[in-house]
GROMACS .gro file of C-alpha atoms in nm:
model
  371
    1UNK     CA    1   6.595  -1.337  -0.610
    2UNK     CA    2   6.488  -1.635  -0.394
    3UNK     CA    3   6.167  -1.808  -0.501
    4UNK     CA    4   5.848  -1.688  -0.334
    5UNK     CA    5   5.642  -1.929  -0.126
    6UNK     CA    6   5.285  -1.808  -0.114
    7UNK     CA    7   5.059  -1.884   0.179
    8UNK     CA    8   4.918  -2.208   0.037
    9UNK     CA    9   5.262  -2.346  -0.046
   10UNK     CA   10   5.380  -2.260   0.302
   11UNK     CA   11   5.070  -2.420   0.450
   12UNK     CA   12   5.116  -2.747   0.264
   13UNK     CA   13   5.485  -2.768   0.349
   14UNK     CA   14   5.408  -2.707   0.717
   15UNK     CA   15   5.132  -2.968   0.728
   16UNK     CA   16   5.360  -3.221   0.561
   17UNK     CA   17   5.636  -3.168   0.820
   18UNK     CA   18   5.382  -3.187   1.100
   19UNK     CA   19   5.244  -3.521   0.973
   20UNK     CA   20   4.902  -3.368   0.910
   21UNK     CA   21   4.861  -3.415   0.535
   22UNK     CA   22   4.782  -3.780   0.605
   23UNK     CA   23   4.808  -4.019   0.894
   24UNK     CA   24   5.144  -4.193   0.907
   25UNK     CA   25   5.232  -4.550   0.993
   26UNK     CA   26   5.512  -4.461   1.235
   27UNK     CA   27   5.609  -4.588   1.579
   28UNK     CA   28   5.510  -4.333   1.842
   29UNK     CA   29   5.866  -4.261   1.954
   30UNK     CA   30   5.978  -4.206   1.594
   31UNK     CA   31   5.694  -3.963   1.535
   32UNK     CA   32   5.772  -3.768   1.853
   33UNK     CA   33   6.137  -3.743   1.751
   34UNK     CA   34   6.044  -3.635   1.399
   35UNK     CA   35   5.825  -3.358   1.544
   36UNK     CA   36   6.112  -3.245   1.772
   37UNK     CA   37   5.875  -3.300   2.062
   38UNK     CA   38   5.508  -3.239   2.125
   39UNK     CA   39   5.384  -2.962   2.353
   40UNK     CA   40   5.224  -3.145   2.646
   41UNK     CA   41   5.159  -2.923   2.947
   42UNK     CA   42   4.810  -3.065   2.995
   43UNK     CA   43   4.780  -3.419   3.128
   44UNK     CA   44   4.597  -3.567   2.827
   45UNK     CA   45   4.488  -3.331   2.546
   46UNK     CA   46   4.816  -3.382   2.360
   47UNK     CA   47   4.713  -3.742   2.289
   48UNK     CA   48   4.479  -3.591   2.030
   49UNK     CA   49   4.784  -3.453   1.851
   50UNK     CA   50   4.920  -3.804   1.804
   51UNK     CA   51   4.578  -3.945   1.714
   52UNK     CA   52   4.554  -3.687   1.434
   53UNK     CA   53   4.895  -3.777   1.298
   54UNK     CA   54   4.936  -4.153   1.331
   55UNK     CA   55   4.744  -4.438   1.172
   56UNK     CA   56   4.603  -4.687   1.420
   57UNK     CA   57   4.720  -4.480   1.715
   58UNK     CA   58   4.673  -4.642   2.056
   59UNK     CA   59   4.712  -4.420   2.363
   60UNK     CA   60   4.827  -4.722   2.561
   61UNK     CA   61   5.139  -4.728   2.343
   62UNK     CA   62   5.236  -4.382   2.469
   63UNK     CA   63   5.160  -4.475   2.827
   64UNK     CA   64   5.387  -4.778   2.795
   65UNK     CA   65   5.669  -4.562   2.661
   66UNK     CA   66   5.629  -4.315   2.949
   67UNK     CA   67   5.636  -4.593   3.206
   68UNK     CA   68   5.933  -4.753   3.031
   69UNK     CA   69   6.110  -4.412   3.036
   70UNK     CA   70   6.158  -4.403   2.660
   71UNK     CA   71   5.941  -4.093   2.644
   72UNK     CA   72   5.935  -3.816   2.906
   73UNK     CA   73   5.749  -3.494   2.976
   74UNK     CA   74   5.978  -3.209   3.080
   75UNK     CA   75   6.016  -2.831   3.056
   76UNK     CA   76   6.186  -2.751   2.726
   77UNK     CA   77   6.094  -2.509   2.450
   78UNK     CA   78   5.951  -2.181   2.582
   79UNK     CA   79   5.988  -2.328   2.932
   80UNK     CA   80   5.674  -2.537   2.872
   81UNK     CA   81   5.625  -2.909   2.917
   82UNK     CA   82   5.698  -3.111   2.605
   83UNK     CA   83   5.676  -3.480   2.531
   84UNK     CA   84   6.014  -3.593   2.394
   85UNK     CA   85   6.220  -3.905   2.356
   86UNK     CA   86   6.472  -3.984   2.625
   87UNK     CA   87   6.749  -3.903   2.377
   88UNK     CA   88   6.603  -3.561   2.302
   89UNK     CA   89   6.560  -3.492   2.672
   90UNK     CA   90   6.936  -3.509   2.703
   91UNK     CA   91   7.011  -3.345   2.370
   92UNK     CA   92   6.773  -3.048   2.378
   93UNK     CA   93   6.743  -2.954   2.744
   94UNK     CA   94   7.092  -2.791   2.779
   95UNK     CA   95   7.031  -2.581   2.468
   96UNK     CA   96   6.722  -2.409   2.606
   97UNK     CA   97   6.877  -2.322   2.943
   98UNK     CA   98   6.904  -1.949   2.855
   99UNK     CA   99   6.527  -1.936   2.800
  100UNK     CA  100   6.469  -2.109   3.132
  101UNK     CA  101   6.704  -1.864   3.304
  102UNK     CA  102   6.507  -1.576   3.157
  103UNK     CA  103   6.184  -1.737   3.271
  104UNK     CA  104   6.313  -1.746   3.628
  105UNK     CA  105   6.490  -1.413   3.666
  106UNK     CA  106   6.231  -1.208   3.475
  107UNK     CA  107   5.932  -1.391   3.618
  108UNK     CA  108   5.675  -1.148   3.759
  109UNK     CA  109   5.618  -1.370   4.063
  110UNK     CA  110   5.950  -1.540   4.131
  111UNK     CA  111   6.210  -1.306   3.979
  112UNK     CA  112   6.230  -1.056   4.264
  113UNK     CA  113   6.237  -1.308   4.554
  114UNK     CA  114   6.516  -1.509   4.391
  115UNK     CA  115   6.739  -1.205   4.325
  116UNK     CA  116   7.055  -1.224   4.534
  117UNK     CA  117   7.013  -1.592   4.613
  118UNK     CA  118   7.295  -1.836   4.544
  119UNK     CA  119   7.099  -2.005   4.266
  120UNK     CA  120   7.360  -2.273   4.186
  121UNK     CA  121   7.356  -2.381   4.551
  122UNK     CA  122   6.976  -2.383   4.549
  123UNK     CA  123   6.972  -2.589   4.230
  124UNK     CA  124   7.219  -2.842   4.371
  125UNK     CA  125   7.014  -2.878   4.689
  126UNK     CA  126   6.703  -2.937   4.483
  127UNK     CA  127   6.885  -3.189   4.266
  128UNK     CA  128   6.993  -3.389   4.568
  129UNK     CA  129   6.645  -3.389   4.721
  130UNK     CA  130   6.468  -3.491   4.401
  131UNK     CA  131   6.724  -3.763   4.327
  132UNK     CA  132   6.594  -3.943   4.637
  133UNK     CA  133   6.236  -3.970   4.507
  134UNK     CA  134   5.985  -3.769   4.302
  135UNK     CA  135   5.818  -3.483   4.488
  136UNK     CA  136   5.545  -3.232   4.418
  137UNK     CA  137   5.637  -2.865   4.404
  138UNK     CA  138   5.478  -2.815   4.745
  139UNK     CA  139   5.684  -3.096   4.895
  140UNK     CA  140   6.004  -2.974   4.732
  141UNK     CA  141   5.944  -2.615   4.840
  142UNK     CA  142   5.885  -2.724   5.198
  143UNK     CA  143   6.210  -2.922   5.203
  144UNK     CA  144   6.408  -2.632   5.060
  145UNK     CA  145   6.249  -2.378   5.296
  146UNK     CA  146   6.435  -2.537   5.585
  147UNK     CA  147   6.756  -2.395   5.432
  148UNK     CA  148   6.611  -2.079   5.274
  149UNK     CA  149   6.338  -1.982   5.521
  150UNK     CA  150   6.313  -1.623   5.396
  151UNK     CA  151   6.205  -1.723   5.044
  152UNK     CA  152   5.858  -1.837   4.938
  153UNK     CA  153   5.858  -2.217   4.903
  154UNK     CA  154   5.688  -2.185   4.563
  155UNK     CA  155   5.977  -1.970   4.439
  156UNK     CA  156   6.232  -2.221   4.566
  157UNK     CA  157   6.061  -2.503   4.379
  158UNK     CA  158   6.021  -2.294   4.065
  159UNK     CA  159   6.389  -2.204   4.066
  160UNK     CA  160   6.487  -2.570   4.079
  161UNK     CA  161   6.247  -2.644   3.792
  162UNK     CA  162   6.428  -2.394   3.570
  163UNK     CA  163   6.782  -2.480   3.673
  164UNK     CA  164   6.776  -2.859   3.692
  165UNK     CA  165   6.656  -3.094   3.414
  166UNK     CA  166   6.345  -3.245   3.569
  167UNK     CA  167   6.103  -3.509   3.445
  168UNK     CA  168   5.735  -3.512   3.535
  169UNK     CA  169   5.678  -3.870   3.637
  170UNK     CA  170   5.385  -4.105   3.578
  171UNK     CA  171   5.107  -4.172   3.657
  172UNK     CA  172   5.061  -3.805   3.567
  173UNK     CA  173   5.008  -3.792   3.193
  174UNK     CA  174   4.908  -4.156   3.146
  175UNK     CA  175   4.597  -4.206   2.934
  176UNK     CA  176   4.290  -4.270   3.146
  177UNK     CA  177   4.483  -4.211   3.467
  178UNK     CA  178   4.618  -3.920   3.663
  179UNK     CA  179   4.825  -3.841   3.965
  180UNK     CA  180   5.006  -3.560   4.144
  181UNK     CA  181   5.237  -3.327   3.953
  182UNK     CA  182   5.560  -3.478   4.076
  183UNK     CA  183   5.914  -3.444   3.941
  184UNK     CA  184   6.250  -3.610   3.974
  185UNK     CA  185   6.579  -3.537   3.804
  186UNK     CA  186   6.647  -3.656   3.452
  187UNK     CA  187   6.954  -3.839   3.582
  188UNK     CA  188   6.752  -4.027   3.843
  189UNK     CA  189   6.477  -4.116   3.595
  190UNK     CA  190   6.680  -4.195   3.284
  191UNK     CA  191   6.998  -4.323   3.443
  192UNK     CA  192   7.363  -4.238   3.382
  193UNK     CA  193   7.538  -4.226   3.050
  194UNK     CA  194   7.367  -3.924   2.900
  195UNK     CA  195   7.460  -3.862   2.534
  196UNK     CA  196   7.624  -3.538   2.434
  197UNK     CA  197   7.402  -3.234   2.411
  198UNK     CA  198   7.300  -3.110   2.071
  199UNK     CA  199   7.451  -2.791   1.931
  200UNK     CA  200   7.266  -2.474   1.826
  201UNK     CA  201   7.330  -2.587   1.469
  202UNK     CA  202   7.152  -2.915   1.542
  203UNK     CA  203   6.863  -2.723   1.695
  204UNK     CA  204   6.812  -2.516   1.381
  205UNK     CA  205   6.818  -2.821   1.155
  206UNK     CA  206   6.574  -3.011   1.377
  207UNK     CA  207   6.336  -2.717   1.374
  208UNK     CA  208   6.343  -2.677   0.998
  209UNK     CA  209   6.287  -3.049   0.948
  210UNK     CA  210   5.976  -3.040   1.168
  211UNK     CA  211   5.842  -2.688   1.105
  212UNK     CA  212   6.008  -2.537   0.799
  213UNK     CA  213   6.020  -2.337   0.585
  214UNK     CA  214   6.054  -2.065   0.847
  215UNK     CA  215   6.206  -1.733   0.939
  216UNK     CA  216   6.460  -1.677   1.213
  217UNK     CA  217   6.182  -1.514   1.415
  218UNK     CA  218   5.974  -1.832   1.380
  219UNK     CA  219   6.264  -2.043   1.502
  220UNK     CA  220   6.320  -1.820   1.801
  221UNK     CA  221   5.953  -1.819   1.893
  222UNK     CA  222   5.953  -2.200   1.896
  223UNK     CA  223   6.251  -2.252   2.124
  224UNK     CA  224   6.245  -1.929   2.326
  225UNK     CA  225   6.608  -1.847   2.244
  226UNK     CA  226   6.744  -1.528   2.087
  227UNK     CA  227   7.032  -1.434   1.853
  228UNK     CA  228   6.991  -1.747   1.642
  229UNK     CA  229   7.032  -1.542   1.325
  230UNK     CA  230   7.406  -1.588   1.363
  231UNK     CA  231   7.364  -1.966   1.370
  232UNK     CA  232   7.137  -1.959   1.065
  233UNK     CA  233   7.384  -1.739   0.878
  234UNK     CA  234   7.654  -1.997   0.942
  235UNK     CA  235   7.429  -2.265   0.793
  236UNK     CA  236   7.342  -2.075   0.475
  237UNK     CA  237   7.558  -2.292   0.248
  238UNK     CA  238   7.359  -2.596   0.363
  239UNK     CA  239   7.012  -2.439   0.342
  240UNK     CA  240   6.767  -2.334   0.074
  241UNK     CA  241   6.619  -1.986   0.098
  242UNK     CA  242   6.282  -1.847  -0.009
  243UNK     CA  243   6.078  -1.539   0.062
  244UNK     CA  244   5.718  -1.519   0.168
  245UNK     CA  245   5.461  -1.289   0.012
  246UNK     CA  246   5.571  -1.006   0.242
  247UNK     CA  247   5.935  -1.039   0.139
  248UNK     CA  248   6.059  -1.205   0.458
  249UNK     CA  249   6.341  -1.456   0.421
  250UNK     CA  250   6.251  -1.819   0.481
  251UNK     CA  251   6.502  -2.097   0.539
  252UNK     CA  252   6.459  -2.467   0.473
  253UNK     CA  253   6.640  -2.794   0.421
  254UNK     CA  254   6.715  -2.849   0.051
  255UNK     CA  255   6.556  -3.194   0.028
  256UNK     CA  256   6.261  -3.131   0.261
  257UNK     CA  257   5.907  -3.197   0.146
  258UNK     CA  258   5.729  -2.900  -0.009
  259UNK     CA  259   5.409  -3.037  -0.167
  260UNK     CA  260   5.207  -2.884  -0.445
  261UNK     CA  261   4.981  -2.608  -0.306
  262UNK     CA  262   4.674  -2.786  -0.442
  263UNK     CA  263   4.749  -3.106  -0.248
  264UNK     CA  264   4.421  -3.213  -0.084
  265UNK     CA  265   4.414  -3.191   0.296
  266UNK     CA  266   4.159  -3.381   0.504
  267UNK     CA  267   3.988  -3.201   0.793
  268UNK     CA  268   4.182  -3.208   1.116
  269UNK     CA  269   4.077  -3.139   1.476
  270UNK     CA  270   4.371  -2.998   1.672
  271UNK     CA  271   4.424  -3.006   2.045
  272UNK     CA  272   4.449  -2.686   2.245
  273UNK     CA  273   4.829  -2.656   2.248
  274UNK     CA  274   4.912  -2.818   1.915
  275UNK     CA  275   5.265  -2.755   1.784
  276UNK     CA  276   5.119  -2.623   1.462
  277UNK     CA  277   4.974  -2.322   1.641
  278UNK     CA  278   5.252  -2.228   1.885
  279UNK     CA  279   5.577  -2.266   1.695
  280UNK     CA  280   5.579  -1.960   1.466
  281UNK     CA  281   5.609  -1.586   1.512
  282UNK     CA  282   5.375  -1.550   1.214
  283UNK     CA  283   5.094  -1.805   1.228
  284UNK     CA  284   4.916  -1.691   0.912
  285UNK     CA  285   5.030  -2.010   0.737
  286UNK     CA  286   4.744  -2.175   0.930
  287UNK     CA  287   4.536  -1.907   1.102
  288UNK     CA  288   4.287  -1.694   0.910
  289UNK     CA  289   4.121  -1.356   0.941
  290UNK     CA  290   3.805  -1.545   1.036
  291UNK     CA  291   3.993  -1.694   1.330
  292UNK     CA  292   4.110  -1.351   1.444
  293UNK     CA  293   3.754  -1.221   1.417
  294UNK     CA  294   3.642  -1.464   1.688
  295UNK     CA  295   3.815  -1.256   1.955
  296UNK     CA  296   3.880  -1.552   2.181
  297UNK     CA  297   3.935  -1.453   2.544
  298UNK     CA  298   4.312  -1.457   2.597
  299UNK     CA  299   4.252  -1.547   2.961
  300UNK     CA  300   3.990  -1.812   2.888
  301UNK     CA  301   4.019  -2.171   2.769
  302UNK     CA  302   4.248  -2.216   2.470
  303UNK     CA  303   4.030  -2.298   2.167
  304UNK     CA  304   4.067  -2.635   2.001
  305UNK     CA  305   4.075  -2.553   1.633
  306UNK     CA  306   3.939  -2.722   1.325
  307UNK     CA  307   4.131  -2.720   0.997
  308UNK     CA  308   3.947  -2.735   0.665
  309UNK     CA  309   4.164  -2.730   0.352
  310UNK     CA  310   4.458  -2.687   0.588
  311UNK     CA  311   4.346  -2.359   0.745
  312UNK     CA  312   4.165  -2.269   1.067
  313UNK     CA  313   3.793  -2.289   0.992
  314UNK     CA  314   3.628  -2.336   1.331
  315UNK     CA  315   3.666  -2.487   1.674
  316UNK     CA  316   3.542  -2.793   1.860
  317UNK     CA  317   3.460  -2.905   2.210
  318UNK     CA  318   3.370  -3.226   2.387
  319UNK     CA  319   3.084  -3.235   2.636
  320UNK     CA  320   3.043  -3.546   2.849
  321UNK     CA  321   2.706  -3.644   2.989
  322UNK     CA  322   2.605  -3.914   3.231
  323UNK     CA  323   2.463  -4.119   2.945
  324UNK     CA  324   2.705  -4.023   2.669
  325UNK     CA  325   2.917  -3.757   2.503
  326UNK     CA  326   2.874  -3.496   2.231
  327UNK     CA  327   3.149  -3.349   2.015
  328UNK     CA  328   3.039  -3.014   1.874
  329UNK     CA  329   3.212  -2.848   1.579
  330UNK     CA  330   3.145  -2.477   1.528
  331UNK     CA  331   3.257  -2.351   1.186
  332UNK     CA  332   3.352  -1.988   1.136
  333UNK     CA  333   3.160  -1.977   0.808
  334UNK     CA  334   2.916  -2.192   0.613
  335UNK     CA  335   3.096  -2.492   0.464
  336UNK     CA  336   3.023  -2.690   0.146
  337UNK     CA  337   2.832  -3.010   0.216
  338UNK     CA  338   3.133  -3.224   0.117
  339UNK     CA  339   3.346  -3.050   0.380
  340UNK     CA  340   3.072  -3.089   0.641
  341UNK     CA  341   3.052  -3.462   0.569
  342UNK     CA  342   3.429  -3.507   0.587
  343UNK     CA  343   3.449  -3.301   0.904
  344UNK     CA  344   3.168  -3.502   1.065
  345UNK     CA  345   3.349  -3.827   0.979
  346UNK     CA  346   3.675  -3.701   1.136
  347UNK     CA  347   3.486  -3.580   1.443
  348UNK     CA  348   3.311  -3.915   1.476
  349UNK     CA  349   3.647  -4.090   1.483
  350UNK     CA  350   3.785  -3.850   1.741
  351UNK     CA  351   3.477  -3.888   1.961
  352UNK     CA  352   3.515  -4.265   1.957
  353UNK     CA  353   3.879  -4.216   2.058
  354UNK     CA  354   3.805  -3.972   2.340
  355UNK     CA  355   3.492  -4.135   2.481
  356UNK     CA  356   3.495  -4.506   2.390
  357UNK     CA  357   3.290  -4.589   2.698
  358UNK     CA  358   3.007  -4.347   2.614
  359UNK     CA  359   2.687  -4.529   2.529
  360UNK     CA  360   2.538  -4.238   2.338
  361UNK     CA  361   2.793  -4.060   2.119
  362UNK     CA  362   2.681  -3.767   1.908
  363UNK     CA  363   2.860  -3.537   1.662
  364UNK     CA  364   2.706  -3.199   1.595
  365UNK     CA  365   2.839  -2.972   1.319
  366UNK     CA  366   2.671  -2.652   1.431
  367UNK     CA  367   2.570  -2.358   1.212
  368UNK     CA  368   2.848  -2.112   1.137
  369UNK     CA  369   2.919  -1.899   1.443
  370UNK     CA  370   2.918  -1.522   1.432
  371UNK     CA  371   3.216  -1.318   1.538
   0.00000   0.00000   0.00000
């Protein structure tokens, strides 16, 4: 029988892969590659994900890499924007095309209008237009509507987004700045000479390195693809297998880090779309029954979670005022004083990162909230 990984062992292994057991002294691009990308559909909250993982992190370093085109933000896993290296933009984007196709043709808004359209012709027209210069979706849709006047311009633009590798260009996404949501093609932005695409086998190995140990269902939830069990089966001779406490089969790289379950974990404040929370079919390796008891509004703001001892133990928010800023932590349950002190110290550092200009910065660890 394969060894059993209990919840704490799985938690510690996951945090180690996600660079959350301690802050690492890594170049930003190396960290992004090691994480197989960072979910980044908001303009700036994902910077917190790098701040939590890297020692001495400077947001200007990421901005420089975006401007220099060494990092890009593009639709990848689950058809959502991810921050990836230029190399991974070329390597990973072709692999997730089936998920992007599904997103288009089964989309509740755009699927029906696009049915019966010559989608390859539409994609090529969009590619040619966007190769000229970056455009917003509204601008692209208006250009395409001259040729497809019977389709909603928003659907035309959305179809191109799913069928053509596009990059969301700066200044959108630059720290302390913003700009319109504008895209151009990966070829126009990154230049010719794209490396060969990765294979499904490569995709599985990259996922396990960044997120393992994991089930096939976890892998498929991360990337949005299906039928990857066949790929994993072909890799069995190269992988180590475990089971979780419910008897489900977990796969991992033989030499990957799996720390002792009693390894200390400092408090961490996660951003709203942190990889740690969105890359598993079963998120119990991090989330707790106390988290589920909060009954967060699925249509409301995504909570920004707090980890204590590696598990979800509360949430946090930042409130800016004219004369300062307050970062409030709301635990799910009363915490020992040592945890409160450590959490307050982490929150103080994050507040200084998020609001360096604020004259009056305050951290408030509130009483435990009730579900």
